[in-house]
mmCIF file of C-alpha atoms in Angstrom:
data_model
loop_
_atom_site.group_PDB
_atom_site.id
_atom_site.type_symbol
_atom_site.label_atom_id
_atom_site.label_comp_id
_atom_site.label_asym_id
_atom_site.label_seq_id
_atom_site.Cartn_x
_atom_site.Cartn_y
_atom_site.Cartn_z
ATOM 1 C CA UNK A 1 -1.185 1.571 20.480
ATOM 2 C CA UNK A 2 -2.885 -1.601 19.305
ATOM 3 C CA UNK A 3 -0.373 -4.365 18.617
ATOM 4 C CA UNK A 4 -0.698 -7.976 17.556
ATOM 5 C CA UNK A 5 2.535 -9.939 17.871
ATOM 6 C CA UNK A 6 2.688 -13.360 16.307
ATOM 7 C CA UNK A 7 4.953 -16.289 17.072
ATOM 8 C CA UNK A 8 7.969 -17.007 14.897
ATOM 9 C CA UNK A 9 8.798 -18.996 11.797
ATOM 10 C CA UNK A 10 7.936 -22.690 11.884
ATOM 11 C CA UNK A 11 9.419 -25.524 9.834
ATOM 12 C CA UNK A 12 7.588 -28.803 10.224
ATOM 13 C CA UNK A 13 7.241 -32.213 8.633
ATOM 14 C CA UNK A 14 4.002 -33.604 7.190
ATOM 15 C CA UNK A 15 1.890 -35.250 9.873
ATOM 16 C CA UNK A 16 3.280 -33.116 12.697
ATOM 17 C CA UNK A 17 1.116 -30.891 14.884
ATOM 18 C CA UNK A 18 1.523 -27.150 15.326
ATOM 19 C CA UNK A 19 0.050 -24.285 17.309
ATOM 20 C CA UNK A 20 0.907 -20.684 16.444
ATOM 21 C CA UNK A 21 -0.012 -17.669 18.511
ATOM 22 C CA UNK A 22 -1.085 -14.048 18.292
ATOM 23 C CA UNK A 23 -0.763 -11.835 21.371
ATOM 24 C CA UNK A 24 -2.769 -8.646 21.570
ATOM 25 C CA UNK A 25 -1.895 -5.521 23.519
ATOM 26 C CA UNK A 26 -2.919 -1.888 23.725
ATOM 27 C CA UNK A 27 -6.636 -2.622 23.846
ATOM 28 C CA UNK A 28 -9.191 -4.743 25.714
ATOM 29 C CA UNK A 29 -8.503 -8.140 24.158
ATOM 30 C CA UNK A 30 -11.809 -9.683 25.171
ATOM 31 C CA UNK A 31 -13.947 -7.072 23.394
ATOM 32 C CA UNK A 32 -12.905 -7.647 19.781
ATOM 33 C CA UNK A 33 -12.952 -10.656 17.496
ATOM 34 C CA UNK A 34 -9.604 -11.935 16.230
ATOM 35 C CA UNK A 35 -9.420 -13.321 12.713
ATOM 36 C CA UNK A 36 -6.927 -15.596 10.985
ATOM 37 C CA UNK A 37 -5.980 -15.159 7.331
ATOM 38 C CA UNK A 38 -3.936 -17.491 5.146
ATOM 39 C CA UNK A 39 -1.711 -16.397 2.286
ATOM 40 C CA UNK A 40 -0.146 -19.194 0.294
ATOM 41 C CA UNK A 41 3.099 -18.417 -1.567
ATOM 42 C CA UNK A 42 2.440 -15.888 -4.314
ATOM 43 C CA UNK A 43 -1.307 -15.991 -3.752
ATOM 44 C CA UNK A 44 -4.076 -13.857 -2.272
ATOM 45 C CA UNK A 45 -5.660 -13.563 1.148
ATOM 46 C CA UNK A 46 -8.045 -16.217 2.478
ATOM 47 C CA UNK A 47 -10.351 -15.692 5.470
ATOM 48 C CA UNK A 48 -10.015 -18.740 7.724
ATOM 49 C CA UNK A 49 -12.105 -17.934 10.765
ATOM 50 C CA UNK A 50 -12.617 -15.675 13.735
ATOM 51 C CA UNK A 51 -12.857 -16.002 17.503
ATOM 52 C CA UNK A 52 -14.338 -13.775 20.182
ATOM 53 C CA UNK A 53 -11.933 -14.098 23.128
ATOM 54 C CA UNK A 54 -14.574 -12.944 25.583
ATOM 55 C CA UNK A 55 -16.510 -16.196 25.317
ATOM 56 C CA UNK A 56 -14.491 -18.194 22.712
ATOM 57 C CA UNK A 57 -17.349 -18.081 20.188
ATOM 58 C CA UNK A 58 -15.702 -19.242 16.958
ATOM 59 C CA UNK A 59 -16.719 -19.127 13.293
ATOM 60 C CA UNK A 60 -14.910 -20.951 10.494
ATOM 61 C CA UNK A 61 -14.891 -20.650 6.753
ATOM 62 C CA UNK A 62 -16.262 -23.887 5.272
ATOM 63 C CA UNK A 63 -12.910 -24.241 3.484
ATOM 64 C CA UNK A 64 -11.087 -24.503 6.815
ATOM 65 C CA UNK A 65 -13.708 -26.108 9.065
ATOM 66 C CA UNK A 66 -12.267 -29.350 10.431
ATOM 67 C CA UNK A 67 -8.792 -28.555 9.074
ATOM 68 C CA UNK A 68 -7.677 -26.160 11.818
ATOM 69 C CA UNK A 69 -8.712 -25.162 15.321
ATOM 70 C CA UNK A 70 -8.909 -21.564 16.493
ATOM 71 C CA UNK A 71 -8.779 -20.908 20.217
ATOM 72 C CA UNK A 72 -7.957 -18.143 22.671
ATOM 73 C CA UNK A 73 -6.706 -17.699 26.217
ATOM 74 C CA UNK A 74 -8.109 -14.418 27.472
ATOM 75 C CA UNK A 75 -5.905 -14.488 30.559
ATOM 76 C CA UNK A 76 -2.887 -14.280 28.230
ATOM 77 C CA UNK A 77 -4.552 -12.002 25.633
ATOM 78 C CA UNK A 78 -3.532 -14.560 23.059
ATOM 79 C CA UNK A 79 -5.281 -16.278 20.183
ATOM 80 C CA UNK A 80 -4.108 -19.504 18.598
ATOM 81 C CA UNK A 81 -4.316 -21.390 15.342
ATOM 82 C CA UNK A 82 -3.519 -25.072 15.431
ATOM 83 C CA UNK A 83 -3.214 -28.113 13.218
ATOM 84 C CA UNK A 84 -3.266 -31.746 14.353
ATOM 85 C CA UNK A 85 -1.640 -33.160 11.238
ATOM 86 C CA UNK A 86 0.104 -30.778 8.863
ATOM 87 C CA UNK A 87 0.211 -31.232 5.108
ATOM 88 C CA UNK A 88 2.588 -29.741 2.576
ATOM 89 C CA UNK A 89 -0.347 -27.663 1.320
ATOM 90 C CA UNK A 90 -0.467 -25.871 4.707
ATOM 91 C CA UNK A 91 2.746 -24.080 3.741
ATOM 92 C CA UNK A 92 1.806 -20.410 3.888
ATOM 93 C CA UNK A 93 2.035 -17.144 5.744
ATOM 94 C CA UNK A 94 -0.627 -16.856 8.428
ATOM 95 C CA UNK A 95 -1.811 -13.506 9.709
ATOM 96 C CA UNK A 96 -3.966 -12.654 12.676
ATOM 97 C CA UNK A 97 -5.958 -9.445 12.667
ATOM 98 C CA UNK A 98 -8.259 -7.581 15.014
ATOM 99 C CA UNK A 99 -11.803 -7.589 13.711
ATOM 100 C CA UNK A 100 -13.278 -4.207 14.593
ATOM 101 C CA UNK A 101 -16.703 -5.244 13.365
ATOM 102 C CA UNK A 102 -17.997 -2.393 11.214
ATOM 103 C CA UNK A 103 -14.420 -1.228 10.530
ATOM 104 C CA UNK A 104 -13.100 -4.526 9.219
ATOM 105 C CA UNK A 105 -9.663 -5.894 10.111
ATOM 106 C CA UNK A 106 -8.077 -2.715 11.434
ATOM 107 C CA UNK A 107 -4.847 -4.051 12.951
ATOM 108 C CA UNK A 108 -2.711 -6.940 11.747
ATOM 109 C CA UNK A 109 0.019 -9.109 13.172
ATOM 110 C CA UNK A 110 3.333 -9.360 11.351
ATOM 111 C CA UNK A 111 2.558 -12.867 10.107
ATOM 112 C CA UNK A 112 3.879 -16.329 10.905
ATOM 113 C CA UNK A 113 5.513 -18.280 8.089
ATOM 114 C CA UNK A 114 4.775 -21.992 8.265
ATOM 115 C CA UNK A 115 6.722 -24.344 6.026
ATOM 116 C CA UNK A 116 5.761 -28.007 5.857
ATOM 117 C CA UNK A 117 8.250 -30.194 4.055
ATOM 118 C CA UNK A 118 9.644 -33.673 4.366
ATOM 119 C CA UNK B 1 -20.518 -17.564 0.723
ATOM 120 C CA UNK B 2 -20.116 -14.270 -1.105
ATOM 121 C CA UNK B 3 -17.570 -14.345 -3.932
ATOM 122 C CA UNK B 4 -15.695 -11.120 -4.681
ATOM 123 C CA UNK B 5 -14.234 -10.553 -8.140
ATOM 124 C CA UNK B 6 -11.655 -7.826 -8.577
ATOM 125 C CA UNK B 7 -10.688 -6.300 -11.893
ATOM 126 C CA UNK B 8 -8.432 -5.642 -13.535
ATOM 127 C CA UNK B 9 -5.955 -8.211 -12.309
ATOM 128 C CA UNK B 10 -3.067 -5.847 -13.021
ATOM 129 C CA UNK B 11 -3.049 -2.095 -13.560
ATOM 130 C CA UNK B 12 0.047 -0.564 -15.173
ATOM 131 C CA UNK B 13 0.230 3.158 -14.500
ATOM 132 C CA UNK B 14 2.744 5.973 -14.047
ATOM 133 C CA UNK B 15 3.214 8.031 -10.882
ATOM 134 C CA UNK B 16 0.717 10.874 -10.768
ATOM 135 C CA UNK B 17 -1.932 8.977 -12.719
ATOM 136 C CA UNK B 18 -5.343 8.032 -11.380
ATOM 137 C CA UNK B 19 -6.020 4.397 -10.479
ATOM 138 C CA UNK B 20 -9.498 2.904 -10.498
ATOM 139 C CA UNK B 21 -9.914 -0.562 -9.017
ATOM 140 C CA UNK B 22 -13.173 -2.512 -9.050
ATOM 141 C CA UNK B 23 -14.680 -5.160 -6.824
ATOM 142 C CA UNK B 24 -17.904 -6.964 -7.688
ATOM 143 C CA UNK B 25 -19.799 -9.195 -5.261
ATOM 144 C CA UNK B 26 -21.842 -12.269 -6.140
ATOM 145 C CA UNK B 27 -24.659 -10.939 -3.933
ATOM 146 C CA UNK B 28 -25.547 -7.747 -2.113
ATOM 147 C CA UNK B 29 -23.165 -6.886 0.718
ATOM 148 C CA UNK B 30 -25.128 -5.948 3.799
ATOM 149 C CA UNK B 31 -24.669 -2.505 5.325
ATOM 150 C CA UNK B 32 -21.850 -1.791 2.851
ATOM 151 C CA UNK B 33 -19.467 -3.861 4.946
ATOM 152 C CA UNK B 34 -16.784 -3.684 2.306
ATOM 153 C CA UNK B 35 -13.127 -2.928 3.040
ATOM 154 C CA UNK B 36 -10.017 -2.314 0.966
ATOM 155 C CA UNK B 37 -6.511 -3.337 2.016
ATOM 156 C CA UNK B 38 -3.087 -2.551 0.614
ATOM 157 C CA UNK B 39 -0.297 -5.112 0.747
ATOM 158 C CA UNK B 40 3.326 -4.534 -0.128
ATOM 159 C CA UNK B 41 5.809 -7.382 -0.668
ATOM 160 C CA UNK B 42 6.838 -9.056 2.567
ATOM 161 C CA UNK B 43 4.418 -6.952 4.626
ATOM 162 C CA UNK B 44 1.115 -7.552 6.342
ATOM 163 C CA UNK B 45 -1.979 -6.035 4.724
ATOM 164 C CA UNK B 46 -3.017 -2.560 5.829
ATOM 165 C CA UNK B 47 -6.592 -1.339 6.110
ATOM 166 C CA UNK B 48 -7.301 1.585 3.779
ATOM 167 C CA UNK B 49 -11.088 1.856 3.526
ATOM 168 C CA UNK B 50 -13.947 0.401 5.574
ATOM 169 C CA UNK B 51 -17.699 0.679 5.229
ATOM 170 C CA UNK B 52 -17.109 1.065 1.476
ATOM 171 C CA UNK B 53 -16.107 4.731 1.721
ATOM 172 C CA UNK B 54 -14.569 5.617 5.097
ATOM 173 C CA UNK B 55 -10.812 6.089 5.243
ATOM 174 C CA UNK B 56 -8.982 4.314 8.038
ATOM 175 C CA UNK B 57 -6.845 6.287 10.460
ATOM 176 C CA UNK B 58 -3.809 7.851 8.830
ATOM 177 C CA UNK B 59 -4.775 7.048 5.239
ATOM 178 C CA UNK B 60 -4.112 9.912 2.796
ATOM 179 C CA UNK B 61 -7.103 11.522 1.138
ATOM 180 C CA UNK B 62 -5.906 10.507 -2.330
ATOM 181 C CA UNK B 63 -7.485 7.135 -1.453
ATOM 182 C CA UNK B 64 -11.254 7.025 -1.764
ATOM 183 C CA UNK B 65 -13.860 4.294 -1.831
ATOM 184 C CA UNK B 66 -17.335 4.240 -3.290
ATOM 185 C CA UNK B 67 -20.150 1.897 -4.201
ATOM 186 C CA UNK B 68 -22.933 -0.101 -2.654
ATOM 187 C CA UNK B 69 -24.866 -3.299 -3.184
ATOM 188 C CA UNK B 70 -22.636 -5.439 -5.370
ATOM 189 C CA UNK B 71 -20.302 -2.936 -7.063
ATOM 190 C CA UNK B 72 -17.491 -1.109 -5.317
ATOM 191 C CA UNK B 73 -14.554 1.021 -6.408
ATOM 192 C CA UNK B 74 -11.256 2.103 -4.904
ATOM 193 C CA UNK B 75 -9.786 5.233 -6.474
ATOM 194 C CA UNK B 76 -6.273 6.555 -5.966
ATOM 195 C CA UNK B 77 -6.402 10.103 -7.275
ATOM 196 C CA UNK B 78 -2.700 10.545 -8.026
ATOM 197 C CA UNK B 79 -0.337 7.632 -7.603
ATOM 198 C CA UNK B 80 2.640 8.162 -5.344
ATOM 199 C CA UNK B 81 5.675 5.839 -5.619
ATOM 200 C CA UNK B 82 4.670 4.125 -2.349
ATOM 201 C CA UNK B 83 1.206 3.237 -3.719
ATOM 202 C CA UNK B 84 2.467 0.560 -6.085
ATOM 203 C CA UNK B 85 1.265 -2.580 -4.339
ATOM 204 C CA UNK B 86 -1.479 -5.205 -4.348
ATOM 205 C CA UNK B 87 -4.966 -4.177 -3.266
ATOM 206 C CA UNK B 88 -7.635 -6.501 -1.900
ATOM 207 C CA UNK B 89 -11.310 -5.939 -1.248
ATOM 208 C CA UNK B 90 -13.033 -7.834 1.562
ATOM 209 C CA UNK B 91 -16.647 -8.211 2.580
ATOM 210 C CA UNK B 92 -17.310 -8.666 6.273
ATOM 211 C CA UNK B 93 -21.077 -8.351 6.446
ATOM 212 C CA UNK B 94 -21.707 -12.046 5.958
ATOM 213 C CA UNK B 95 -19.923 -14.980 7.514
ATOM 214 C CA UNK B 96 -17.583 -16.245 6.263
ATOM 215 C CA UNK B 97 -15.846 -13.025 5.388
ATOM 216 C CA UNK B 98 -14.243 -13.262 1.971
ATOM 217 C CA UNK B 99 -11.499 -11.487 0.028
ATOM 218 C CA UNK B 100 -11.205 -10.713 -3.628
ATOM 219 C CA UNK B 101 -8.245 -12.163 -5.506
ATOM 220 C CA UNK B 102 -6.423 -8.830 -5.577
ATOM 221 C CA UNK B 103 -5.396 -6.161 -8.082
ATOM 222 C CA UNK B 104 -1.715 -5.429 -8.574
ATOM 223 C CA UNK B 105 -0.909 -1.788 -9.295
ATOM 224 C CA UNK B 106 2.475 -1.717 -11.009
ATOM 225 C CA UNK B 107 4.699 0.983 -12.403
ATOM 226 C CA UNK B 108 4.343 1.422 -16.148
#
């Protein structure tokens, strides 16, 4: 069974750094892209970017380029999303999902809630 | 980037009724790389339809997708109580992938 398990709830202050994770199991992690999706409170889904763990090829939405960094450690079957300096506007639920290519995002993590508040 | 517009924003229907949700793209979506997702409150999205018309594993056949080019439709042939949720379309043929703003299907 394909599973993506994300790290837990985070509460941070503006200006702090953060790295959240998404661990894949039940499939060959290096063969599928992993995507990150933001959902701000009460809002819709936003495609942030994707990474191919096999070679760490990464694509970003222009809206998120330079705001976050997506990375992966294939030895740990884990993808990451990180911020160097959080803002209150980064408060959101963040989902990772397996990108099956022609089948879209077929498996999703449970989400990581990030709250940024002074 | 491709902009997806979903309509209506909210659909108020009774159980057993047919739901028709639309998704229009600002430009042609290559190879019909259009997906539909269902999201319930407090839950992660779930893939329903990919390739515009193929049902994902385990999805009941009351869900069907159609369309090509710039106009796509998700149809729920007879609403079950568990179908009341928010539905999103997504194009994944062009980078960046983009989502529509969602259609909420609520109980009338």
